[in-house]
XYZ file of N, CA and C in Angstrom:
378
model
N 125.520 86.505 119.103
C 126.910 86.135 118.897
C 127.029 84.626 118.685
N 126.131 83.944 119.680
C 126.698 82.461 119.530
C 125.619 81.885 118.226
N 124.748 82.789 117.988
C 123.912 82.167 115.929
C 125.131 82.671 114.859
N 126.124 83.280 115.612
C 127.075 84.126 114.407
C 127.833 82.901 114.082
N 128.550 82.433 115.212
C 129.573 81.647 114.974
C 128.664 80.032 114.638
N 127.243 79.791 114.767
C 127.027 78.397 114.273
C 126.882 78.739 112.633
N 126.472 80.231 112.501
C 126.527 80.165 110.746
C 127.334 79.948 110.414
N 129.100 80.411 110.666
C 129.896 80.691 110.293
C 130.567 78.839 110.404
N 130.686 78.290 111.401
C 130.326 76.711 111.086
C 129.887 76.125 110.077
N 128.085 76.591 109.837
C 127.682 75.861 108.759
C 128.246 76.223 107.502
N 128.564 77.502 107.367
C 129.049 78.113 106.237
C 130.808 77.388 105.912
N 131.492 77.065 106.859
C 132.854 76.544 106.591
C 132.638 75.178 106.087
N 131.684 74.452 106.505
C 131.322 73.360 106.456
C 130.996 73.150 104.892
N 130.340 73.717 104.218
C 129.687 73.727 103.279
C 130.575 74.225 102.050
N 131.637 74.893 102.469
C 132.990 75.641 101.498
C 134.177 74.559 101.040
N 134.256 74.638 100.533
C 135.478 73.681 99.706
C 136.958 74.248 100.869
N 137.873 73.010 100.666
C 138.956 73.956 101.588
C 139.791 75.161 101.376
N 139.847 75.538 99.784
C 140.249 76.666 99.678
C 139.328 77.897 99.776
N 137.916 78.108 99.890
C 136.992 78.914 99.710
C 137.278 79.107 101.031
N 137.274 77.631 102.286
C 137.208 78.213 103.627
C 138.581 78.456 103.861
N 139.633 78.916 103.697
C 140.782 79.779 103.852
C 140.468 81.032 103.660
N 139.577 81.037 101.979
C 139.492 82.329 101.516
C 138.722 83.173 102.995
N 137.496 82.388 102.897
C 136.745 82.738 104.489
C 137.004 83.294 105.858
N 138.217 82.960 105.488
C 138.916 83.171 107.000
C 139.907 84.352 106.761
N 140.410 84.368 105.682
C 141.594 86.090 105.440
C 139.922 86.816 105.624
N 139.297 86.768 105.764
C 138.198 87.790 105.483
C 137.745 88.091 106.688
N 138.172 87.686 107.844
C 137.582 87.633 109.481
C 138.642 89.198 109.592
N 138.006 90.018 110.475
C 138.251 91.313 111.236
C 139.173 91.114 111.721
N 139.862 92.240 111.019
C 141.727 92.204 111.890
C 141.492 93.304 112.598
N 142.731 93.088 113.557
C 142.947 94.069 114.856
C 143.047 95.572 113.989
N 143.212 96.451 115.338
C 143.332 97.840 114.382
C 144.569 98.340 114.180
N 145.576 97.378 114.841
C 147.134 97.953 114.486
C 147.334 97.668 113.088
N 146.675 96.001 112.242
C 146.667 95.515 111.281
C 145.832 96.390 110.302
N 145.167 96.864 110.817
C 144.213 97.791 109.842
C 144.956 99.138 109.356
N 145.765 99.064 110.585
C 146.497 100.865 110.736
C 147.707 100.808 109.427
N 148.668 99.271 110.008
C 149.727 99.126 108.584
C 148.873 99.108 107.360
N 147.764 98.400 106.996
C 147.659 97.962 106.396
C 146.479 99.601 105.204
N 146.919 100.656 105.641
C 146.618 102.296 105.177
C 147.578 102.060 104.624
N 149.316 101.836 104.153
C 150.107 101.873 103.724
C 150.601 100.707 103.108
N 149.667 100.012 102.476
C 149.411 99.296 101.104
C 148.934 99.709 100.254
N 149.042 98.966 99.263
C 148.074 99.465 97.717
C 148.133 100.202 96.894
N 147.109 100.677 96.423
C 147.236 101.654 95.357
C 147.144 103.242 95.891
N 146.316 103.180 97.247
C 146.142 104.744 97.299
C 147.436 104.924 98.783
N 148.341 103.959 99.029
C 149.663 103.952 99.634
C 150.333 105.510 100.089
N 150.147 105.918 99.161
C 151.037 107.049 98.742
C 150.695 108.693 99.293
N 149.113 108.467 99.598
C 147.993 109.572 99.773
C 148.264 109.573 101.367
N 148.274 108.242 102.262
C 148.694 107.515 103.081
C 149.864 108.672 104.164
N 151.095 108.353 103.056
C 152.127 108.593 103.497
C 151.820 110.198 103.767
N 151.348 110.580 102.631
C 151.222 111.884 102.340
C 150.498 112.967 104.029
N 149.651 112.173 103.894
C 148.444 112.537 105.315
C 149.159 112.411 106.456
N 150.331 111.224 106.454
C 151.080 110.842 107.734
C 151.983 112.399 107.788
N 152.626 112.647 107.151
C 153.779 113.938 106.877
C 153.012 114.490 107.112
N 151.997 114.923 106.600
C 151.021 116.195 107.206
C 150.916 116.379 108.794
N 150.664 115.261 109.162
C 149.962 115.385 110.352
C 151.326 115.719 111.394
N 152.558 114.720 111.222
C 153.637 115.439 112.148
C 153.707 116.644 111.952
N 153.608 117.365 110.843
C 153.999 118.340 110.265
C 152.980 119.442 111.134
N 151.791 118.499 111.338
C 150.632 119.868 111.975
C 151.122 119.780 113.663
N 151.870 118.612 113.951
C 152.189 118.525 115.418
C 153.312 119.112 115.779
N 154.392 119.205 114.868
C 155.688 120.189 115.262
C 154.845 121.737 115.096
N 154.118 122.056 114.180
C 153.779 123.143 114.278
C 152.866 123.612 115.235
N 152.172 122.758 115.944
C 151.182 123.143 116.877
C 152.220 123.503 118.117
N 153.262 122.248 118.604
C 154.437 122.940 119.351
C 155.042 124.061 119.446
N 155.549 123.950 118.436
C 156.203 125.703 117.934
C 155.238 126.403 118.526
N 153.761 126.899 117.858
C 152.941 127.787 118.506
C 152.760 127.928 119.874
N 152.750 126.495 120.287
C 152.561 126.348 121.864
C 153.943 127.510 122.267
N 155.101 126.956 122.222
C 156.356 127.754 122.776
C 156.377 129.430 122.697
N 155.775 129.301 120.946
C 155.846 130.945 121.130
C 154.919 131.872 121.711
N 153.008 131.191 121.885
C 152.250 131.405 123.146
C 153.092 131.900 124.153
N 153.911 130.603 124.376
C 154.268 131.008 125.989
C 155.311 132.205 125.998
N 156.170 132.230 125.006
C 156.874 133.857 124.987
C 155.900 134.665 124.478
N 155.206 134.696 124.393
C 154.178 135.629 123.601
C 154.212 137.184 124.824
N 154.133 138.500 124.668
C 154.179 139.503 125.578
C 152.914 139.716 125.767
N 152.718 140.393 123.864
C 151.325 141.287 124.073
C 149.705 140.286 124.023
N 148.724 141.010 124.128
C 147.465 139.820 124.199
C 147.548 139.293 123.169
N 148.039 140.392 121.882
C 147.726 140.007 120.267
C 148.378 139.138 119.914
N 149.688 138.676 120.099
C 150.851 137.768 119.725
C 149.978 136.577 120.380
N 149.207 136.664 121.873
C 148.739 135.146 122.491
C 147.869 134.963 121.407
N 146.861 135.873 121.108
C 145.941 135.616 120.252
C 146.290 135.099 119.290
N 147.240 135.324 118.544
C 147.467 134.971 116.927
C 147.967 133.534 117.150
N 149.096 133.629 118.277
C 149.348 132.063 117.924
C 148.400 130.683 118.818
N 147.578 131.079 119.446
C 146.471 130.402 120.227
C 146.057 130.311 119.000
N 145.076 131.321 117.994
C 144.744 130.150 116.907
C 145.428 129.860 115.609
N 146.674 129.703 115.875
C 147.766 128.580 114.877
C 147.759 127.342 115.668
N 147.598 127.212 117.088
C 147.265 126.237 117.566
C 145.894 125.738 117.250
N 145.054 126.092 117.582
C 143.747 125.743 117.376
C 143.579 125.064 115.855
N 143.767 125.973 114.756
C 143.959 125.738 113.304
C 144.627 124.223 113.397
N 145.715 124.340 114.218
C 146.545 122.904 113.792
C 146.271 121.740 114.355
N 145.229 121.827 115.349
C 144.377 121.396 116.181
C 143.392 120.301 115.453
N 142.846 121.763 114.464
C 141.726 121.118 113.519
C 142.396 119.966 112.522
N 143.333 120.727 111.750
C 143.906 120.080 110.907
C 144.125 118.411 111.238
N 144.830 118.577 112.193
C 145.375 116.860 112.989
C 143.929 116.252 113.245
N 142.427 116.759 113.584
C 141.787 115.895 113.878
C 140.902 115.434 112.639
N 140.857 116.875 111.571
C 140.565 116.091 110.538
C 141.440 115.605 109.715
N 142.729 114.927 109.944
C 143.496 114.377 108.720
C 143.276 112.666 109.382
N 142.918 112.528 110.865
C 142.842 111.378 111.968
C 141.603 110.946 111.277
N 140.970 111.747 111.014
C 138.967 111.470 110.985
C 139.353 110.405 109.541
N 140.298 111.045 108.357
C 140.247 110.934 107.391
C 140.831 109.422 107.286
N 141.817 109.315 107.708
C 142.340 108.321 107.884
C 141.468 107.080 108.898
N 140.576 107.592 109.953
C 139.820 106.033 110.215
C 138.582 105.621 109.457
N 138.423 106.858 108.448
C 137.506 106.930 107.350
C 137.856 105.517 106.357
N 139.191 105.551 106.140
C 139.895 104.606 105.218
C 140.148 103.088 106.137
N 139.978 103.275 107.072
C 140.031 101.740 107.516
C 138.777 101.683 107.928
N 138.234 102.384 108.035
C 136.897 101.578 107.682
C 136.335 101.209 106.606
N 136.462 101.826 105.501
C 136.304 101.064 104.132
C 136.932 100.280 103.910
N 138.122 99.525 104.005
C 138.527 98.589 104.051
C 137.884 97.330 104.775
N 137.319 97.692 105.807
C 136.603 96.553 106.959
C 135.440 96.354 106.446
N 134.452 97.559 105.615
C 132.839 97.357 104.775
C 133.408 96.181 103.676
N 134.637 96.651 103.020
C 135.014 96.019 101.762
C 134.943 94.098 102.126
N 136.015 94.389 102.910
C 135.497 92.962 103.637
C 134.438 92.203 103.968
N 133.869 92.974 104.248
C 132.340 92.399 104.741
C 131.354 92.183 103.758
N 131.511 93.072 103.084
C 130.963 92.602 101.535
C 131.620 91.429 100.475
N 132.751 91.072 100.721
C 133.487 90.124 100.332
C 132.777 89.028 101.105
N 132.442 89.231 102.388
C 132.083 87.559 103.243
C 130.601 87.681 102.643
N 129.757 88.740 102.736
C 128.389 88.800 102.495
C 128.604 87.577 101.203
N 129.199 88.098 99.598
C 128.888 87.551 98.616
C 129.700 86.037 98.695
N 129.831 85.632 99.659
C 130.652 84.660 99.553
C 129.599 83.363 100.384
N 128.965 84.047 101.293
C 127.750 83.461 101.973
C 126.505 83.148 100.915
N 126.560 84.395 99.939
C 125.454 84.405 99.141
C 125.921 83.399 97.772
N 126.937 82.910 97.864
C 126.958 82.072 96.548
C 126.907 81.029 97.512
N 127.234 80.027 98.412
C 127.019 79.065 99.388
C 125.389 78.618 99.754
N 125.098 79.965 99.629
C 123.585 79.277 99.345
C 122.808 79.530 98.474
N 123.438 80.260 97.445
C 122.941 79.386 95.993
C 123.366 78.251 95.702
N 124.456 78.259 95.978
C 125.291 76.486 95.535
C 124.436 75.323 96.343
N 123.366 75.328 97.323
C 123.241 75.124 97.824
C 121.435 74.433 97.668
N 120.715 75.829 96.737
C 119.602 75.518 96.101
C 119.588 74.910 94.775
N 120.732 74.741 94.069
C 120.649 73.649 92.974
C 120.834 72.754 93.116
């Protein structure tokens, strides 16, 4: 940790002052910032889309829950135990999907600082 931050020194050091701004939007944001930041851009919309889904799988997992509990016969528990379960799945893979996408966002980044290190020390051998 503490060779991270003397590179990251030498590396500011060595950057013009707008490169080391650029340098710095490029440092790891929190995950609330990561979380808004699913509902930017171009794929924004896919976003929203997954968000509606997912309440959508949580009112319905409720519902099932309630009617479980009126449920009489075994078969009625059965059927709606797995509309729960089903909606279960659904919500954890639409969650999976979505920290799928902030994490590509955070590689994207990192590949942004990688090539940004890597022209600093080319600039560096001429």
């Amino acid at each position: 940790m503490k060779k991270e931050k003397n590179i990251d020194a030498l590396i500011k050091e060595a950057l013009s002052k707008e490169e080391a701004e650029y340098y710095d939007k490029l440092e790891e944001k929190p995950v609330l910032k990561q979380f808004v930041g699913l509902y930017k851009g171009k794929n924004s919309w896919m976003n929203y889309m997954v968000t509606f889904y997912i309440l959508a799988a949580i009112v319905g997992c409720i519902y099932a829950g309630f009617q479980f509990a009126d449920a009489v016969s075994t078969k009625e528990m059965l059927a709606w135990s797995l509309v729960m379960l089903a909606t279960f799945i659904m919500i954890a893979m639409l969650k999976i999907w979505s920290w799928m996408q902030m994490d590509k966002g955070e590689l994207i980044r990192e590949i942004k600082r990688l090539e940004l290190q890597l022209s600093v020390i080319a600039g560096k051998r001429k």
